mmCIF file of C-alpha atoms and ligand atoms in Angstrom:
data_model
loop_
_atom_site.group_PDB
_atom_site.id
_atom_site.type_symbol
_atom_site.label_atom_id
_atom_site.label_comp_id
_atom_site.label_asym_id
_atom_site.label_seq_id
_atom_site.Cartn_x
_atom_site.Cartn_y
_atom_site.Cartn_z
ATOM 1 C CA MET A 1 -44.136 74.686 -42.885
ATOM 2 C CA SER A 2 -43.750 70.917 -42.531
ATOM 3 C CA ARG A 3 -40.267 69.557 -42.877
ATOM 4 C CA VAL A 4 -39.270 66.738 -45.192
ATOM 5 C CA ALA A 5 -36.387 64.275 -44.947
ATOM 6 C CA TYR A 6 -34.830 62.039 -47.579
ATOM 7 C CA VAL A 7 -34.500 58.464 -46.303
ATOM 8 C CA ASN A 8 -33.203 55.689 -48.541
ATOM 9 C CA GLY A 9 -34.784 56.823 -51.774
ATOM 10 C CA ARG A 10 -37.922 58.506 -50.458
ATOM 11 C CA TYR A 11 -38.881 61.982 -49.322
ATOM 12 C CA VAL A 12 -40.937 61.547 -46.161
ATOM 13 C CA PRO A 13 -42.432 63.882 -43.532
ATOM 14 C CA HIS A 14 -39.717 64.694 -41.001
ATOM 15 C CA ALA A 15 -41.776 63.350 -38.087
ATOM 16 C CA GLU A 16 -42.039 59.964 -39.806
ATOM 17 C CA ALA A 17 -38.450 59.760 -41.042
ATOM 18 C CA CYS A 18 -37.078 56.514 -39.572
ATOM 19 C CA VAL A 19 -34.190 54.142 -40.110
ATOM 20 C CA HIS A 20 -34.070 50.452 -39.229
ATOM 21 C CA VAL A 21 -32.989 49.438 -35.692
ATOM 22 C CA GLU A 22 -30.180 47.399 -37.253
ATOM 23 C CA ASP A 23 -28.816 50.263 -39.318
ATOM 24 C CA ARG A 24 -25.073 50.028 -38.642
ATOM 25 C CA GLY A 25 -24.972 53.766 -38.094
ATOM 26 C CA TYR A 26 -27.357 53.338 -35.168
ATOM 27 C CA GLN A 27 -25.651 50.203 -33.803
ATOM 28 C CA PHE A 28 -21.968 50.956 -34.369
ATOM 29 C CA ALA A 29 -21.683 54.580 -35.545
ATOM 30 C CA ASP A 30 -20.526 52.869 -38.755
ATOM 31 C CA GLY A 31 -21.124 55.781 -41.059
ATOM 32 C CA VAL A 32 -20.037 59.195 -42.262
ATOM 33 C CA TYR A 33 -21.671 62.568 -42.730
ATOM 34 C CA GLU A 34 -21.344 66.030 -44.208
ATOM 35 C CA VAL A 35 -22.861 69.386 -43.304
ATOM 36 C CA CYS A 36 -23.055 71.910 -46.089
ATOM 37 C CA GLU A 37 -24.065 75.527 -45.720
ATOM 38 C CA VAL A 38 -27.030 76.773 -47.744
ATOM 39 C CA LEU A 39 -26.871 80.400 -48.797
ATOM 40 C CA ASP A 40 -29.752 81.968 -50.684
ATOM 41 C CA GLY A 41 -30.990 78.459 -51.535
ATOM 42 C CA ARG A 42 -27.635 77.386 -52.974
ATOM 43 C CA LEU A 43 -25.069 74.932 -51.647
ATOM 44 C CA VAL A 44 -21.782 76.415 -50.489
ATOM 45 C CA ASP A 45 -18.611 74.526 -51.449
ATOM 46 C CA GLU A 46 -20.504 71.443 -52.675
ATOM 47 C CA ARG A 47 -17.488 70.169 -54.622
ATOM 48 C CA ARG A 48 -15.208 70.210 -51.600
ATOM 49 C CA HIS A 49 -17.821 68.595 -49.363
ATOM 50 C CA MET A 50 -18.341 65.841 -51.945
ATOM 51 C CA ASP A 51 -14.580 65.308 -52.239
ATOM 52 C CA ARG A 52 -14.288 64.944 -48.459
ATOM 53 C CA LEU A 53 -17.321 62.641 -48.327
ATOM 54 C CA GLU A 54 -15.814 60.348 -50.959
ATOM 55 C CA ARG A 55 -12.571 60.256 -49.014
ATOM 56 C CA SER A 56 -14.380 59.397 -45.744
ATOM 57 C CA LEU A 57 -16.307 56.596 -47.484
ATOM 58 C CA LYS A 58 -13.132 55.244 -49.022
ATOM 59 C CA GLU A 59 -11.261 55.269 -45.692
ATOM 60 C CA LEU A 60 -14.067 53.203 -44.113
ATOM 61 C CA ARG A 61 -14.613 51.044 -47.218
ATOM 62 C CA ILE A 62 -18.279 51.997 -47.472
ATOM 63 C CA ARG A 63 -19.374 52.003 -51.077
ATOM 64 C CA GLU A 64 -20.782 55.130 -52.688
ATOM 65 C CA PRO A 65 -24.565 54.764 -52.619
ATOM 66 C CA MET A 66 -25.096 56.730 -55.829
ATOM 67 C CA SER A 67 -23.234 58.994 -58.224
ATOM 68 C CA ARG A 68 -22.022 62.390 -57.106
ATOM 69 C CA ALA A 69 -24.513 64.025 -59.462
ATOM 70 C CA ALA A 70 -27.413 62.011 -58.025
ATOM 71 C CA LEU A 71 -26.361 62.833 -54.469
ATOM 72 C CA GLY A 72 -26.106 66.521 -55.396
ATOM 73 C CA HIS A 73 -29.628 66.315 -56.766
ATOM 74 C CA VAL A 74 -30.922 64.797 -53.501
ATOM 75 C CA LEU A 75 -29.211 67.539 -51.474
ATOM 76 C CA ARG A 76 -30.724 70.298 -53.611
ATOM 77 C CA GLU A 77 -34.149 68.654 -53.683
ATOM 78 C CA THR A 78 -34.152 68.322 -49.876
ATOM 79 C CA VAL A 79 -33.199 71.999 -49.590
ATOM 80 C CA ARG A 80 -35.948 72.937 -52.038
ATOM 81 C CA ARG A 81 -38.652 70.816 -50.397
ATOM 82 C CA ASN A 82 -37.827 72.363 -47.014
ATOM 83 C CA ARG A 83 -37.808 75.856 -48.526
ATOM 84 C CA VAL A 84 -34.426 76.597 -46.975
ATOM 85 C CA ARG A 85 -32.962 79.922 -48.113
ATOM 86 C CA ASP A 86 -30.221 80.209 -45.512
ATOM 87 C CA GLY A 87 -29.318 77.235 -43.395
ATOM 88 C CA MET A 88 -27.719 73.854 -43.717
ATOM 89 C CA VAL A 89 -28.166 70.477 -45.338
ATOM 90 C CA TYR A 90 -27.077 67.322 -43.498
ATOM 91 C CA LEU A 91 -26.113 64.109 -45.288
ATOM 92 C CA GLN A 92 -25.411 60.789 -43.589
ATOM 93 C CA ILE A 93 -24.320 57.544 -45.200
ATOM 94 C CA THR A 94 -23.960 54.365 -43.158
ATOM 95 C CA ARG A 95 -22.784 50.880 -44.108
ATOM 96 C CA GLY A 96 -26.429 49.857 -44.238
ATOM 97 C CA VAL A 97 -28.781 47.467 -42.473
ATOM 98 C CA ALA A 98 -27.650 43.978 -41.466
ATOM 99 C CA ARG A 99 -27.927 41.547 -38.553
ATOM 100 C CA ARG A 100 -25.869 42.968 -35.713
ATOM 101 C CA ASP A 101 -22.352 41.599 -35.993
ATOM 102 C CA HIS A 102 -19.113 43.537 -35.825
ATOM 103 C CA PRO A 103 -17.473 42.579 -39.155
ATOM 104 C CA PHE A 104 -18.719 44.186 -42.356
ATOM 105 C CA PRO A 105 -21.922 42.498 -43.578
ATOM 106 C CA LYS A 106 -21.451 39.831 -46.236
ATOM 107 C CA GLY A 107 -23.058 40.210 -49.612
ATOM 108 C CA ASP A 108 -24.383 43.279 -51.296
ATOM 109 C CA VAL A 109 -25.794 45.425 -48.472
ATOM 110 C CA ALA A 110 -26.872 48.850 -49.705
ATOM 111 C CA PRO A 111 -25.485 51.842 -47.794
ATOM 112 C CA ALA A 112 -28.229 53.781 -46.001
ATOM 113 C CA VAL A 113 -28.663 57.442 -46.937
ATOM 114 C CA VAL A 114 -30.390 60.165 -44.943
ATOM 115 C CA VAL A 115 -30.593 63.858 -45.863
ATOM 116 C CA THR A 116 -32.197 66.635 -43.824
ATOM 117 C CA ALA A 117 -32.179 70.400 -44.222
ATOM 118 C CA ARG A 118 -33.085 73.263 -41.971
ATOM 119 C CA SER A 119 -33.056 77.023 -41.889
ATOM 120 C CA ILE A 120 -30.646 79.019 -39.753
ATOM 121 C CA ASP A 121 -31.245 82.643 -38.862
ATOM 122 C CA ARG A 122 -28.271 84.377 -40.448
ATOM 123 C CA ARG A 123 -28.816 87.583 -38.460
ATOM 124 C CA LYS A 124 -28.589 85.661 -35.196
ATOM 125 C CA GLY A 125 -25.213 84.249 -36.246
ATOM 126 C CA GLY A 126 -24.103 87.754 -37.182
ATOM 127 C CA LYS A 127 -25.163 89.059 -33.773
ATOM 128 C CA VAL A 128 -23.199 86.340 -31.991
ATOM 129 C CA ALA A 129 -20.172 87.128 -34.156
ATOM 130 C CA GLU A 130 -20.378 90.794 -33.104
ATOM 131 C CA GLN A 131 -19.978 89.696 -29.473
ATOM 132 C CA GLY A 132 -17.675 86.721 -29.982
ATOM 133 C CA ILE A 133 -17.927 83.418 -28.160
ATOM 134 C CA ALA A 134 -16.295 81.776 -25.144
ATOM 135 C CA VAL A 135 -14.574 78.403 -25.428
ATOM 136 C CA ILE A 136 -13.383 75.958 -22.800
ATOM 137 C CA THR A 137 -10.526 73.481 -23.156
ATOM 138 C CA VAL A 138 -10.900 69.735 -22.604
ATOM 139 C CA PRO A 139 -8.502 66.791 -23.070
ATOM 140 C CA ASP A 140 -8.674 65.283 -26.552
ATOM 141 C CA ASN A 141 -9.878 61.755 -25.851
ATOM 142 C CA ARG A 142 -10.847 60.830 -29.405
ATOM 143 C CA TRP A 143 -9.514 58.042 -31.619
ATOM 144 C CA GLU A 144 -6.624 58.638 -33.994
ATOM 145 C CA ARG A 145 -8.628 58.960 -37.211
ATOM 146 C CA VAL A 146 -10.536 62.156 -36.558
ATOM 147 C CA ASP A 147 -9.637 63.163 -40.119
ATOM 148 C CA ILE A 148 -12.494 60.861 -41.183
ATOM 149 C CA LYS A 149 -15.859 62.562 -40.797
ATOM 150 C CA THR A 150 -17.634 59.720 -39.002
ATOM 151 C CA VAL A 151 -20.899 59.942 -37.091
ATOM 152 C CA SER A 152 -19.010 58.594 -34.068
ATOM 153 C CA LEU A 153 -19.163 61.874 -32.143
ATOM 154 C CA LEU A 154 -19.568 60.918 -28.494
ATOM 155 C CA PRO A 155 -16.409 62.722 -27.255
ATOM 156 C CA ASN A 156 -17.513 65.759 -29.262
ATOM 157 C CA VAL A 157 -20.989 65.614 -27.733
ATOM 158 C CA LEU A 158 -19.584 65.366 -24.186
ATOM 159 C CA ALA A 159 -17.127 68.200 -24.825
ATOM 160 C CA ARG A 160 -19.840 70.426 -26.192
ATOM 161 C CA GLN A 161 -22.123 69.669 -23.262
ATOM 162 C CA ALA A 162 -19.280 70.557 -20.875
ATOM 163 C CA ALA A 163 -18.926 73.853 -22.752
ATOM 164 C CA GLU A 164 -22.600 74.562 -22.468
ATOM 165 C CA GLU A 165 -22.579 73.829 -18.730
ATOM 166 C CA ALA A 166 -19.643 76.245 -18.367
ATOM 167 C CA GLY A 167 -21.508 78.974 -20.238
ATOM 168 C CA ALA A 168 -19.321 78.600 -23.341
ATOM 169 C CA ALA A 169 -20.279 77.983 -26.953
ATOM 170 C CA GLU A 170 -17.502 75.586 -27.953
ATOM 171 C CA ALA A 171 -14.909 73.244 -26.453
ATOM 172 C CA TRP A 172 -11.353 73.021 -27.772
ATOM 173 C CA PHE A 173 -9.709 69.619 -27.585
ATOM 174 C CA VAL A 174 -6.153 69.656 -26.226
ATOM 175 C CA ASP A 175 -3.597 66.939 -27.001
ATOM 176 C CA ARG A 176 -1.028 65.435 -24.605
ATOM 177 C CA ASP A 177 1.512 68.117 -25.500
ATOM 178 C CA GLY A 178 -0.841 70.888 -24.397
ATOM 179 C CA CYS A 179 -1.613 71.872 -27.988
ATOM 180 C CA VAL A 180 -5.091 72.639 -29.262
ATOM 181 C CA THR A 181 -6.263 70.146 -31.870
ATOM 182 C CA GLU A 182 -9.682 71.536 -32.856
ATOM 183 C CA GLY A 183 -13.132 72.337 -31.528
ATOM 184 C CA SER A 184 -15.918 69.810 -30.980
ATOM 185 C CA SER A 185 -17.377 70.859 -34.341
ATOM 186 C CA THR A 186 -15.028 73.594 -35.529
ATOM 187 C CA ASN A 187 -11.403 74.207 -36.446
ATOM 188 C CA ALA A 188 -9.360 76.441 -34.130
ATOM 189 C CA TRP A 189 -7.269 79.473 -35.066
ATOM 190 C CA ILE A 190 -5.286 82.195 -33.339
ATOM 191 C CA VAL A 191 -3.648 85.426 -34.467
ATOM 192 C CA ASP A 192 -0.347 86.135 -32.745
ATOM 193 C CA ILE A 193 1.007 89.492 -31.579
ATOM 194 C CA ASP A 194 2.639 90.037 -34.994
ATOM 195 C CA GLY A 195 -0.634 89.443 -36.830
ATOM 196 C CA ARG A 196 0.297 85.949 -38.050
ATOM 197 C CA LEU A 197 -2.548 83.484 -38.478
ATOM 198 C CA ILE A 198 -1.828 80.159 -36.831
ATOM 199 C CA THR A 199 -3.801 76.946 -37.255
ATOM 200 C CA ARG A 200 -2.938 73.297 -36.806
ATOM 201 C CA PRO A 201 -1.903 71.399 -39.939
ATOM 202 C CA ALA A 202 -4.701 69.228 -41.329
ATOM 203 C CA ASP A 203 -3.035 65.890 -40.714
ATOM 204 C CA ARG A 204 -4.733 63.032 -38.906
ATOM 205 C CA GLY A 205 -5.059 65.089 -35.698
ATOM 206 C CA ILE A 206 -7.985 67.160 -36.962
ATOM 207 C CA LEU A 207 -10.776 67.168 -39.484
ATOM 208 C CA ARG A 208 -9.793 69.076 -42.607
ATOM 209 C CA GLY A 209 -12.633 71.596 -42.369
ATOM 210 C CA ILE A 210 -13.931 72.928 -45.653
ATOM 211 C CA THR A 211 -14.293 76.369 -44.081
ATOM 212 C CA ARG A 212 -10.681 76.059 -42.893
ATOM 213 C CA THR A 213 -9.530 75.280 -46.448
ATOM 214 C CA VAL A 214 -11.369 78.301 -47.834
ATOM 215 C CA VAL A 215 -10.040 80.579 -45.073
ATOM 216 C CA VAL A 216 -6.477 79.373 -45.782
ATOM 217 C CA GLU A 217 -6.958 80.412 -49.428
ATOM 218 C CA LEU A 218 -8.610 83.661 -48.427
ATOM 219 C CA ALA A 219 -5.842 84.565 -45.975
ATOM 220 C CA ARG A 220 -3.201 84.008 -48.670
ATOM 221 C CA ARG A 221 -5.192 86.094 -51.130
ATOM 222 C CA GLU A 222 -5.448 88.888 -48.542
ATOM 223 C CA GLY A 223 -1.698 88.824 -48.018
ATOM 224 C CA LEU A 224 -1.970 87.638 -44.413
ATOM 225 C CA GLU A 225 0.883 85.606 -43.069
ATOM 226 C CA LEU A 226 -0.280 82.086 -42.273
ATOM 227 C CA VAL A 227 1.569 79.412 -40.338
ATOM 228 C CA GLU A 228 0.190 75.898 -40.161
ATOM 229 C CA ARG A 229 1.560 74.525 -36.902
ATOM 230 C CA PRO A 230 0.213 73.310 -33.565
ATOM 231 C CA PHE A 231 -0.254 75.993 -30.892
ATOM 232 C CA THR A 232 -0.538 75.569 -27.128
ATOM 233 C CA VAL A 233 -3.417 76.630 -24.917
ATOM 234 C CA GLU A 234 -1.072 79.088 -23.193
ATOM 235 C CA GLU A 235 -0.168 80.645 -26.518
ATOM 236 C CA ALA A 236 -3.835 80.893 -27.433
ATOM 237 C CA LYS A 237 -4.637 82.655 -24.174
ATOM 238 C CA ARG A 238 -1.976 85.264 -24.936
ATOM 239 C CA ALA A 239 -3.023 85.635 -28.582
ATOM 240 C CA ARG A 240 -4.171 88.888 -30.087
ATOM 241 C CA GLU A 241 -7.197 87.152 -31.594
ATOM 242 C CA ALA A 242 -8.764 83.726 -31.719
ATOM 243 C CA PHE A 243 -11.568 82.295 -33.806
ATOM 244 C CA VAL A 244 -13.182 79.080 -34.981
ATOM 245 C CA THR A 245 -14.390 78.026 -38.411
ATOM 246 C CA SER A 246 -17.135 75.694 -39.617
ATOM 247 C CA ALA A 247 -19.788 75.496 -42.309
ATOM 248 C CA THR A 248 -22.467 76.689 -39.894
ATOM 249 C CA LYS A 249 -20.474 79.096 -37.684
ATOM 250 C CA LEU A 250 -18.417 80.401 -40.640
ATOM 251 C CA VAL A 251 -15.623 82.524 -39.077
ATOM 252 C CA MET A 252 -16.634 83.003 -35.439
ATOM 253 C CA PRO A 253 -14.478 85.182 -33.150
ATOM 254 C CA VAL A 254 -13.448 83.760 -29.760
ATOM 255 C CA VAL A 255 -13.142 86.306 -26.956
ATOM 256 C CA ARG A 256 -12.542 84.020 -23.977
ATOM 257 C CA ILE A 257 -10.630 80.758 -23.542
ATOM 258 C CA ASP A 258 -11.365 79.172 -20.143
ATOM 259 C CA ASP A 259 -10.897 82.171 -17.815
ATOM 260 C CA ALA A 260 -8.578 84.138 -20.089
ATOM 261 C CA VAL A 261 -9.880 87.133 -21.998
ATOM 262 C CA ILE A 262 -8.506 87.282 -25.554
ATOM 263 C CA GLY A 263 -7.155 90.614 -26.753
ATOM 264 C CA ASN A 264 -9.374 93.372 -25.434
ATOM 265 C CA GLY A 265 -12.317 91.006 -25.024
ATOM 266 C CA LYS A 266 -13.875 92.080 -28.311
ATOM 267 C CA PRO A 267 -13.822 90.203 -31.648
ATOM 268 C CA GLY A 268 -10.579 90.805 -33.510
ATOM 269 C CA SER A 269 -10.332 92.742 -36.750
ATOM 270 C CA ILE A 270 -8.725 89.911 -38.736
ATOM 271 C CA ALA A 271 -11.470 87.461 -37.759
ATOM 272 C CA GLY A 272 -14.046 90.088 -38.680
ATOM 273 C CA ARG A 273 -12.459 90.695 -42.059
ATOM 274 C CA LEU A 274 -12.229 86.973 -42.848
ATOM 275 C CA ARG A 275 -15.878 86.552 -41.869
ATOM 276 C CA ASP A 276 -16.959 89.421 -44.106
ATOM 277 C CA LEU A 277 -14.981 88.096 -47.070
ATOM 278 C CA PHE A 278 -15.716 84.405 -46.576
ATOM 279 C CA HIS A 279 -18.571 83.921 -49.041
ATOM 280 C CA GLY A 280 -16.645 85.770 -51.705
ATOM 281 C CA ALA A 281 -13.941 83.099 -51.465
ATOM 282 C CA ALA A 282 -16.241 80.055 -51.217
ATOM 283 C CA GLU A 283 -17.593 78.174 -54.259
ATOM 284 C CA ILE A 284 -21.289 78.869 -54.613
ATOM 285 C CA ALA A 285 -23.051 77.424 -57.642
ATOM 286 C CA SER A 286 -25.286 79.848 -59.497
HETATM 287 N N1 PMP B 301 -13.807 69.849 -36.848
HETATM 288 C C1 PMP B 301 -14.827 69.046 -36.469
HETATM 289 C C2 PMP B 301 -14.579 67.998 -35.426
HETATM 290 C C3 PMP B 301 -16.103 69.203 -37.049
HETATM 291 O O1 PMP B 301 -17.114 68.399 -36.693
HETATM 292 C C4 PMP B 301 -16.307 70.228 -38.004
HETATM 293 C C5 PMP B 301 -17.661 70.469 -38.600
HETATM 294 N N2 PMP B 301 -18.063 69.443 -39.431
HETATM 295 C C6 PMP B 301 -15.206 71.044 -38.363
HETATM 296 C C7 PMP B 301 -13.974 70.816 -37.760
HETATM 297 C C8 PMP B 301 -15.354 72.131 -39.384
HETATM 298 O O2 PMP B 301 -15.521 71.580 -40.668
HETATM 299 P P1 PMP B 301 -16.284 72.382 -41.825
HETATM 300 O O3 PMP B 301 -15.582 73.669 -41.988
HETATM 301 O O4 PMP B 301 -16.159 71.489 -43.008
HETATM 302 O O5 PMP B 301 -17.693 72.557 -41.363
#
């Protein structure tokens, strides 16, 4: 089946989907994005993703390219045209196309909008979750506004590549105090010996993951004790359980951090339960 992308107002064959060389996203990483899970052809947590997108745009003073309803339509139409049942939809908005110069372009430059969608094999993800993943730790060398979901992801790319080369699936960034901030594309969690869930507060040190927000709600609903505070790598290595969350990995158990085996080396029961219950807690339009 041929894939289709939405590029600045048009649905075009994926292979021919191009942006201008002077798109500020391409030149300066001057843009933001969202990744939304697609489940049974429907968008998961669209409202929260749109809220976060609007916040990212506002923080960077990029104007909204169209109404929320229109953007929602484009997302759904891209999903439909690509016949995605289970997978993800990607949305990117940049400050637009203008002669290369660092300050914002003068005049009324339209933001550039790209949307793609693709299928993900849900069973494969489930299989990985049954085994759990390994993570490595790397110094957090990112800028101070990682709460904004910008396309400026070079440190994340390098961290993830380092993970891959070490035979791990994710890299956890570690701040100067030895505390875990988050993964290269996930939020980080541990479960301590007393069964308390611990995750870093969503201040400017991490991206406020939508999956994280839903899992916080879910944990409270399930009567689990939750503490939002930074945790160290050492603490994580001694934890009973560890896991990561994201729109594409959902709740993914972590069974190894660097060379340390977590718990008994098998996915933990709390992570498993949160994974099983996740879609019941998310907002999925009918
Ligand atoms: N942190 C970072 C750095 C990410 O890139 C992502 C994925 N977008 C997340 C956390 C998880 O966010 P979400 O649950 O919204 O996918």
